[in-house]
Amino acid sequence: MSISVGPPPPPEPVDPVGLLKRAARAKKCGPCGCAHDAADVLSELPAGAPEGLVEAARELGEKKVAKQYECLGCAVCWPAQALDAAAEAGLVSEEAVICPVEPALPREGWPPLPGDYTLLRYTAPVAVCTLGDKDLAAAVTGASGPGVGVVGTLTTENLGIERLVQNTISNPNLRFVIVAGEEVEQKIGHHPGGTLLALAANGTDARGRIIDAPGRRPRLNNLTAEEIGHFRDHVEVVDLIGTTDPAAIAAAAGELAGRDPGPAPAPPSALAVPVTRATSPQRTIADPSGYLVVHIDRPRRLLIIEHYRNNGTVTSTVEARSATDGYTTVLQAGLVSRLDHAAYLGRELARAEHAMLTGGPYRQDAAPGEEVVNTEEFADTESAPTGGGAR
């Protein structure tokens, strides 16, 4: 699927002096990281800068109070707009014009960076980004098939894209990113959808700025050239911007999953999730708490669980309407002390419940490594304890 990037929208003329004065008067701006960031950068305007801008920046700095939040996500951010205008006029460096939120620290496992997303399955090849539409993300999550691994949102073209790239390449199974939903276009210049498409099509320049990106702040300061190159080489970004039908997005994801090329090579400097090959059990160790015998009482439609000490004496009986009720009650009563014993019980109760609901036969399996003893005497009650029971 081809990637198309439209021309950047023309910048709207702004009055940085008026914007800073509005920010200085707004109660929400005083404790906001956006205002703190703009005031700090604009406090070092070069000689010859417009006096009105210098005075407005000083007023904003004087109105700052202790920072309470990094960013409120306002549709119109006056300090950010003013900082953009100063950068366009050459009064401050573009490096200073970034969102004030600090980069997230990576954590062990996947995804390594936190964000606004829902995990579905690690081994699926498709990620879906619904831009700023959280409701659409929830709907796509519900409609998605087994090919979708994660569904989330994206609202900024710098730190947001950085997190998306890092989380994507750290899972070699993800080979497609669908960008759907309505574009996030705020007056401060956020344009994450088009900027992500531009990254996939054009990459970044030597300063880390995404080439031909429509957003005003498309600088990726926290990604290496190798990480960006890996993303562009091994992940296909699919343009469905404007599509808001969850079924259509899910269908597109299914088509992409059908041409999954398989896991990508290991990414540079990204956390990996270890993959362990499962092995068959050899012999189960007896549970010091005793063993369990499972019966079906068909006339009453009950699962019967009998607990025995390892010397063969019965201690209690549990009657359960379902497998879930049965193993929950057994665990709460402390009748099981080993994890392998609990796993065995869950499997046996699931088999017994299926037999009870379908009318099929049920005979309790031996625990791994055990030999089944003569169970003819238990044929009427449809249970089959092993030499040590369900250990």
mmCIF file of C-alpha atoms in Angstrom, residues 85-375:
data_model
loop_
_atom_site.group_PDB
_atom_site.id
_atom_site.type_symbol
_atom_site.label_atom_id
_atom_site.label_comp_id
_atom_site.label_asym_id
_atom_site.label_seq_id
_atom_site.Cartn_x
_atom_site.Cartn_y
_atom_site.Cartn_z
ATOM 1 C CA ALA A 85 6.883 32.223 16.149
ATOM 2 C CA ALA A 86 10.159 33.216 17.835
ATOM 3 C CA ALA A 87 11.903 30.245 16.238
ATOM 4 C CA GLU A 88 10.520 31.067 12.795
ATOM 5 C CA ALA A 89 11.820 34.624 13.225
ATOM 6 C CA GLY A 90 15.281 33.282 14.082
ATOM 7 C CA LEU A 91 15.214 34.636 17.642
ATOM 8 C CA VAL A 92 15.632 31.212 19.299
ATOM 9 C CA SER A 93 17.042 27.935 18.006
ATOM 10 C CA GLU A 94 14.727 25.247 16.669
ATOM 11 C CA GLU A 95 16.310 22.816 19.123
ATOM 12 C CA ALA A 96 14.557 24.723 21.902
ATOM 13 C CA VAL A 97 11.125 24.297 20.334
ATOM 14 C CA ILE A 98 10.013 20.915 21.657
ATOM 15 C CA CYS A 99 7.233 19.810 23.947
ATOM 16 C CA PRO A 100 8.336 20.098 27.600
ATOM 17 C CA VAL A 101 7.439 16.498 28.517
ATOM 18 C CA GLU A 102 10.527 14.489 29.442
ATOM 19 C CA PRO A 103 11.270 11.323 27.459
ATOM 20 C CA ALA A 104 9.949 8.197 29.161
ATOM 21 C CA LEU A 105 12.467 5.819 30.715
ATOM 22 C CA PRO A 106 12.443 2.321 29.196
ATOM 23 C CA ARG A 107 11.332 -0.625 31.285
ATOM 24 C CA GLU A 108 11.911 -4.352 31.014
ATOM 25 C CA GLY A 109 9.588 -6.287 28.724
ATOM 26 C CA TRP A 110 7.360 -5.112 25.922
ATOM 27 C CA PRO A 111 6.348 -2.425 25.267
ATOM 28 C CA PRO A 112 9.402 -0.745 26.839
ATOM 29 C CA LEU A 113 7.745 2.697 26.956
ATOM 30 C CA PRO A 114 4.379 3.541 28.549
ATOM 31 C CA GLY A 115 1.642 5.078 26.445
ATOM 32 C CA ASP A 116 -2.050 5.212 25.595
ATOM 33 C CA TYR A 117 -2.478 1.765 24.055
ATOM 34 C CA THR A 118 -4.118 -1.627 24.578
ATOM 35 C CA LEU A 119 -2.057 -4.798 24.203
ATOM 36 C CA LEU A 120 -3.732 -7.742 22.496
ATOM 37 C CA ARG A 121 -0.990 -10.232 21.589
ATOM 38 C CA TYR A 122 2.787 -10.036 21.310
ATOM 39 C CA THR A 123 3.206 -12.277 18.263
ATOM 40 C CA ALA A 124 0.752 -10.479 15.928
ATOM 41 C CA PRO A 125 2.199 -8.462 13.004
ATOM 42 C CA VAL A 126 -0.085 -5.394 12.920
ATOM 43 C CA ALA A 127 -0.237 -2.289 15.131
ATOM 44 C CA VAL A 128 -3.099 0.192 14.744
ATOM 45 C CA CYS A 129 -2.762 3.896 15.584
ATOM 46 C CA THR A 130 -6.011 5.896 15.692
ATOM 47 C CA LEU A 131 -4.279 9.266 16.199
ATOM 48 C CA GLY A 132 -6.233 11.301 18.764
ATOM 49 C CA ASP A 133 -9.432 9.241 18.734
ATOM 50 C CA LYS A 134 -9.576 7.145 21.918
ATOM 51 C CA ASP A 135 -13.129 5.960 21.213
ATOM 52 C CA LEU A 136 -12.050 4.661 17.805
ATOM 53 C CA ALA A 137 -9.107 2.867 19.432
ATOM 54 C CA ALA A 138 -11.493 1.096 21.800
ATOM 55 C CA ALA A 139 -13.801 0.131 18.931
ATOM 56 C CA VAL A 140 -10.920 -1.188 16.799
ATOM 57 C CA THR A 141 -9.685 -3.200 19.771
ATOM 58 C CA GLY A 142 -13.053 -4.919 20.004
ATOM 59 C CA ALA A 143 -13.289 -5.551 16.260
ATOM 60 C CA SER A 144 -9.732 -6.743 15.664
ATOM 61 C CA GLY A 145 -8.829 -10.278 14.721
ATOM 62 C CA PRO A 146 -5.753 -12.290 15.705
ATOM 63 C CA GLY A 147 -3.458 -10.298 13.399
ATOM 64 C CA VAL A 148 -3.523 -7.158 15.577
ATOM 65 C CA GLY A 149 -1.026 -6.937 18.404
ATOM 66 C CA VAL A 150 -1.605 -3.450 19.822
ATOM 67 C CA VAL A 151 -4.023 -0.538 19.321
ATOM 68 C CA GLY A 152 -3.240 2.974 20.542
ATOM 69 C CA THR A 153 -3.352 6.711 19.942
ATOM 70 C CA LEU A 154 -0.832 9.352 18.827
ATOM 71 C CA THR A 155 -1.170 13.102 19.382
ATOM 72 C CA THR A 156 2.287 14.663 18.937
ATOM 73 C CA GLU A 157 4.817 14.523 16.123
ATOM 74 C CA ASN A 158 7.928 14.391 18.316
ATOM 75 C CA LEU A 159 7.839 12.514 21.614
ATOM 76 C CA GLY A 160 4.719 10.629 20.541
ATOM 77 C CA ILE A 161 6.331 9.346 17.353
ATOM 78 C CA GLU A 162 9.502 8.517 19.266
ATOM 79 C CA ARG A 163 7.539 6.271 21.620
ATOM 80 C CA LEU A 164 5.654 4.662 18.751
ATOM 81 C CA VAL A 165 8.880 3.879 16.893
ATOM 82 C CA GLN A 166 10.679 2.505 19.954
ATOM 83 C CA ASN A 167 7.742 0.347 21.021
ATOM 84 C CA THR A 168 7.285 -0.959 17.481
ATOM 85 C CA ILE A 169 10.875 -1.943 16.704
ATOM 86 C CA SER A 170 11.330 -3.540 20.125
ATOM 87 C CA ASN A 171 8.814 -6.191 19.018
ATOM 88 C CA PRO A 172 10.219 -7.920 15.906
ATOM 89 C CA ASN A 173 6.791 -9.430 15.187
ATOM 90 C CA LEU A 174 5.293 -6.005 14.342
ATOM 91 C CA ARG A 175 5.743 -5.424 10.613
ATOM 92 C CA PHE A 176 2.852 -3.037 9.876
ATOM 93 C CA VAL A 177 1.524 0.158 11.473
ATOM 94 C CA ILE A 178 -1.904 1.318 10.312
ATOM 95 C CA VAL A 179 -2.501 5.058 10.811
ATOM 96 C CA ALA A 180 -6.251 5.717 10.936
ATOM 97 C CA GLY A 181 -8.749 8.176 12.396
ATOM 98 C CA GLU A 182 -8.972 11.901 11.877
ATOM 99 C CA GLU A 183 -5.729 13.863 11.839
ATOM 100 C CA VAL A 184 -4.808 15.853 14.939
ATOM 101 C CA GLU A 185 -4.439 19.406 13.667
ATOM 102 C CA GLN A 186 -4.172 22.004 16.385
ATOM 103 C CA LYS A 187 -3.189 25.630 15.948
ATOM 104 C CA ILE A 188 0.155 24.966 17.608
ATOM 105 C CA GLY A 189 1.014 22.763 14.646
ATOM 106 C CA HIS A 190 0.650 19.179 15.845
ATOM 107 C CA HIS A 191 0.177 16.995 12.780
ATOM 108 C CA PRO A 192 1.250 13.511 13.956
ATOM 109 C CA GLY A 193 -0.398 11.401 11.268
ATOM 110 C CA GLY A 194 1.123 13.207 8.302
ATOM 111 C CA THR A 195 4.427 13.491 10.149
ATOM 112 C CA LEU A 196 4.579 9.724 10.770
ATOM 113 C CA LEU A 197 3.895 9.118 7.076
ATOM 114 C CA ALA A 198 6.656 11.597 6.220
ATOM 115 C CA LEU A 199 9.067 9.733 8.499
ATOM 116 C CA ALA A 200 8.305 6.454 6.742
ATOM 117 C CA ALA A 201 8.675 8.028 3.291
ATOM 118 C CA ASN A 202 11.574 10.428 3.809
ATOM 119 C CA GLY A 203 13.396 9.741 7.077
ATOM 120 C CA THR A 204 15.189 12.504 8.990
ATOM 121 C CA ASP A 205 17.919 15.007 8.245
ATOM 122 C CA ALA A 206 21.234 15.322 10.086
ATOM 123 C CA ARG A 207 19.548 17.288 12.889
ATOM 124 C CA GLY A 208 16.888 14.633 13.505
ATOM 125 C CA ARG A 209 14.126 16.646 11.838
ATOM 126 C CA ILE A 210 11.629 14.602 9.778
ATOM 127 C CA ILE A 211 12.002 15.625 6.148
ATOM 128 C CA ASP A 212 8.983 17.370 4.590
ATOM 129 C CA ALA A 213 6.865 16.815 7.700
ATOM 130 C CA PRO A 214 3.677 18.901 7.974
ATOM 131 C CA GLY A 215 3.981 19.394 11.750
ATOM 132 C CA ARG A 216 5.898 22.331 13.174
ATOM 133 C CA ARG A 217 7.848 20.294 15.729
ATOM 134 C CA PRO A 218 8.852 17.093 13.933
ATOM 135 C CA ARG A 219 12.229 16.604 15.613
ATOM 136 C CA LEU A 220 13.196 13.173 16.978
ATOM 137 C CA ASN A 221 15.870 13.960 19.558
ATOM 138 C CA ASN A 222 15.707 10.633 21.390
ATOM 139 C CA LEU A 223 16.058 8.193 18.489
ATOM 140 C CA THR A 224 19.303 7.162 16.851
ATOM 141 C CA ALA A 225 19.753 7.088 13.104
ATOM 142 C CA GLU A 226 20.047 3.301 13.366
ATOM 143 C CA GLU A 227 16.691 2.993 15.163
ATOM 144 C CA ILE A 228 14.973 5.218 12.599
ATOM 145 C CA GLY A 229 16.572 3.253 9.758
ATOM 146 C CA HIS A 230 15.449 -0.047 11.275
ATOM 147 C CA PHE A 231 11.870 1.229 11.569
ATOM 148 C CA ARG A 232 11.800 2.402 7.962
ATOM 149 C CA ASP A 233 13.412 -0.783 6.627
ATOM 150 C CA HIS A 234 11.303 -3.334 8.469
ATOM 151 C CA VAL A 235 7.940 -1.689 9.293
ATOM 152 C CA GLU A 236 5.392 -0.670 6.668
ATOM 153 C CA VAL A 237 3.318 2.386 7.593
ATOM 154 C CA VAL A 238 -0.137 2.186 6.007
ATOM 155 C CA ASP A 239 -2.091 5.392 5.366
ATOM 156 C CA LEU A 240 -5.744 5.094 6.413
ATOM 157 C CA ILE A 241 -5.973 8.630 7.803
ATOM 158 C CA GLY A 242 -9.594 9.737 7.664
ATOM 159 C CA THR A 243 -10.946 6.203 8.057
ATOM 160 C CA THR A 244 -13.108 5.968 11.174
ATOM 161 C CA ASP A 245 -14.973 2.713 10.520
ATOM 162 C CA PRO A 246 -13.641 0.082 12.975
ATOM 163 C CA ALA A 247 -14.729 -2.762 10.694
ATOM 164 C CA ALA A 248 -12.837 -1.298 7.728
ATOM 165 C CA ILE A 249 -9.712 -0.826 9.817
ATOM 166 C CA ALA A 250 -9.980 -4.367 11.191
ATOM 167 C CA ALA A 251 -10.422 -5.723 7.655
ATOM 168 C CA ALA A 252 -7.320 -3.882 6.471
ATOM 169 C CA ALA A 253 -5.397 -5.298 9.419
ATOM 170 C CA GLY A 254 -6.525 -8.790 8.467
ATOM 171 C CA GLU A 255 -5.298 -8.336 4.893
ATOM 172 C CA LEU A 256 -1.922 -7.102 6.121
ATOM 173 C CA ALA A 257 -1.599 -10.007 8.538
ATOM 174 C CA GLY A 258 -2.154 -12.330 5.574
ATOM 175 C CA ARG A 259 1.134 -11.170 4.047
ATOM 176 C CA ASP A 260 3.150 -11.159 7.253
ATOM 177 C CA PRO A 261 6.824 -11.624 6.250
ATOM 178 C CA GLY A 262 7.727 -13.012 9.666
ATOM 179 C CA PRO A 263 9.767 -11.471 12.485
ATOM 180 C CA ALA A 264 12.209 -8.698 11.626
ATOM 181 C CA PRO A 265 15.904 -8.862 12.535
ATOM 182 C CA ALA A 266 16.899 -7.842 16.045
ATOM 183 C CA PRO A 267 16.681 -4.042 16.388
ATOM 184 C CA PRO A 268 19.559 -1.858 17.594
ATOM 185 C CA SER A 269 19.602 -1.084 21.327
ATOM 186 C CA ALA A 270 16.023 -2.187 22.007
ATOM 187 C CA LEU A 271 14.762 -4.362 24.846
ATOM 188 C CA ALA A 272 13.867 -7.870 23.754
ATOM 189 C CA VAL A 273 11.301 -10.242 25.211
ATOM 190 C CA PRO A 274 12.876 -13.681 25.802
ATOM 191 C CA VAL A 275 11.202 -16.589 24.016
ATOM 192 C CA THR A 276 11.365 -19.942 25.837
ATOM 193 C CA ARG A 277 10.631 -23.239 24.120
ATOM 194 C CA ALA A 278 8.220 -25.261 26.274
ATOM 195 C CA THR A 279 9.351 -28.727 27.405
ATOM 196 C CA SER A 280 7.323 -31.791 28.321
ATOM 197 C CA PRO A 281 7.075 -32.563 32.055
ATOM 198 C CA GLN A 282 9.042 -35.548 33.330
ATOM 199 C CA ARG A 283 7.674 -36.518 36.725
ATOM 200 C CA THR A 284 5.508 -34.479 39.064
ATOM 201 C CA ILE A 285 6.567 -34.166 42.681
ATOM 202 C CA ALA A 286 3.904 -35.112 45.222
ATOM 203 C CA ASP A 287 2.144 -32.159 46.827
ATOM 204 C CA PRO A 288 2.728 -32.122 50.612
ATOM 205 C CA SER A 289 -0.869 -30.909 50.965
ATOM 206 C CA GLY A 290 -2.217 -34.179 49.570
ATOM 207 C CA TYR A 291 -4.016 -35.158 46.375
ATOM 208 C CA LEU A 292 -7.405 -34.596 44.773
ATOM 209 C CA VAL A 293 -9.907 -36.884 43.115
ATOM 210 C CA VAL A 294 -12.458 -35.437 40.669
ATOM 211 C CA HIS A 295 -15.934 -36.961 40.098
ATOM 212 C CA ILE A 296 -19.016 -35.937 38.135
ATOM 213 C CA ASP A 297 -22.392 -36.124 39.870
ATOM 214 C CA ARG A 298 -24.555 -36.092 36.760
ATOM 215 C CA PRO A 299 -27.998 -36.174 38.433
ATOM 216 C CA ARG A 300 -27.169 -33.009 40.362
ATOM 217 C CA ARG A 301 -24.914 -31.559 37.607
ATOM 218 C CA LEU A 302 -22.064 -31.018 40.038
ATOM 219 C CA LEU A 303 -18.311 -31.461 39.960
ATOM 220 C CA ILE A 304 -17.138 -33.307 43.091
ATOM 221 C CA ILE A 305 -13.583 -32.722 44.314
ATOM 222 C CA GLU A 306 -12.329 -34.954 47.146
ATOM 223 C CA HIS A 307 -9.158 -34.050 49.034
ATOM 224 C CA TYR A 308 -6.981 -36.816 50.497
ATOM 225 C CA ARG A 309 -3.878 -36.707 52.636
ATOM 226 C CA ASN A 310 -0.950 -38.581 51.125
ATOM 227 C CA ASN A 311 -1.617 -41.434 53.592
ATOM 228 C CA GLY A 312 -4.962 -42.020 51.838
ATOM 229 C CA THR A 313 -7.381 -40.444 54.348
ATOM 230 C CA VAL A 314 -10.020 -38.078 53.030
ATOM 231 C CA THR A 315 -10.198 -34.625 54.631
ATOM 232 C CA SER A 316 -12.865 -32.669 52.715
ATOM 233 C CA THR A 317 -15.166 -32.604 49.717
ATOM 234 C CA VAL A 318 -15.987 -29.675 47.460
ATOM 235 C CA GLU A 319 -19.137 -29.523 45.306
ATOM 236 C CA ALA A 320 -18.919 -27.053 42.428
ATOM 237 C CA ARG A 321 -21.234 -25.926 39.646
ATOM 238 C CA SER A 322 -18.279 -25.027 37.386
ATOM 239 C CA ALA A 323 -14.553 -25.609 36.992
ATOM 240 C CA THR A 324 -13.882 -22.016 38.008
ATOM 241 C CA ASP A 325 -15.887 -22.349 41.226
ATOM 242 C CA GLY A 326 -14.113 -25.614 41.976
ATOM 243 C CA TYR A 327 -10.488 -24.586 41.650
ATOM 244 C CA THR A 328 -11.123 -21.200 43.272
ATOM 245 C CA THR A 329 -12.611 -22.879 46.348
ATOM 246 C CA VAL A 330 -9.811 -25.465 46.513
ATOM 247 C CA LEU A 331 -7.135 -22.777 46.349
ATOM 248 C CA GLN A 332 -8.864 -20.612 48.956
ATOM 249 C CA ALA A 333 -9.078 -23.615 51.294
ATOM 250 C CA GLY A 334 -5.326 -24.209 50.974
ATOM 251 C CA LEU A 335 -5.772 -27.762 49.660
ATOM 252 C CA VAL A 336 -3.052 -27.237 47.048
ATOM 253 C CA SER A 337 0.480 -25.995 47.754
ATOM 254 C CA ARG A 338 2.317 -26.583 44.460
ATOM 255 C CA LEU A 339 1.843 -24.664 41.205
ATOM 256 C CA ASP A 340 2.049 -27.801 39.068
ATOM 257 C CA HIS A 341 -0.648 -29.384 41.211
ATOM 258 C CA ALA A 342 -2.880 -26.302 40.772
ATOM 259 C CA ALA A 343 -2.307 -26.339 36.994
ATOM 260 C CA TYR A 344 -3.155 -30.046 36.877
ATOM 261 C CA LEU A 345 -6.353 -29.476 38.854
ATOM 262 C CA GLY A 346 -7.449 -26.680 36.520
ATOM 263 C CA ARG A 347 -6.968 -28.892 33.485
ATOM 264 C CA GLU A 348 -8.859 -31.806 35.029
ATOM 265 C CA LEU A 349 -11.776 -29.660 36.170
ATOM 266 C CA ALA A 350 -12.041 -28.151 32.686
ATOM 267 C CA ARG A 351 -12.187 -31.652 31.179
ATOM 268 C CA ALA A 352 -14.752 -32.785 33.751
ATOM 269 C CA GLU A 353 -16.922 -29.715 33.193
ATOM 270 C CA HIS A 354 -16.877 -30.272 29.435
ATOM 271 C CA ALA A 355 -17.936 -33.887 29.935
ATOM 272 C CA MET A 356 -20.710 -32.850 32.309
ATOM 273 C CA LEU A 357 -22.090 -30.253 29.886
ATOM 274 C CA THR A 358 -21.849 -32.434 26.765
ATOM 275 C CA GLY A 359 -22.724 -35.803 28.297
ATOM 276 C CA GLY A 360 -19.400 -37.265 27.253
ATOM 277 C CA PRO A 361 -17.299 -39.650 29.362
ATOM 278 C CA TYR A 362 -14.760 -38.453 31.879
ATOM 279 C CA ARG A 363 -11.897 -40.273 33.522
ATOM 280 C CA GLN A 364 -9.286 -38.408 35.512
ATOM 281 C CA ASP A 365 -5.832 -38.486 33.913
ATOM 282 C CA ALA A 366 -2.710 -39.479 35.768
ATOM 283 C CA ALA A 367 -0.347 -36.733 36.766
ATOM 284 C CA PRO A 368 2.785 -36.521 34.561
ATOM 285 C CA GLY A 369 5.125 -39.424 35.208
ATOM 286 C CA GLU A 370 2.529 -41.504 37.083
ATOM 287 C CA GLU A 371 0.965 -44.783 36.080
ATOM 288 C CA VAL A 372 -2.807 -45.120 36.222
ATOM 289 C CA VAL A 373 -3.912 -47.716 38.734
ATOM 290 C CA ASN A 374 -6.799 -50.107 38.225
ATOM 291 C CA THR A 375 -9.835 -47.818 38.079
#
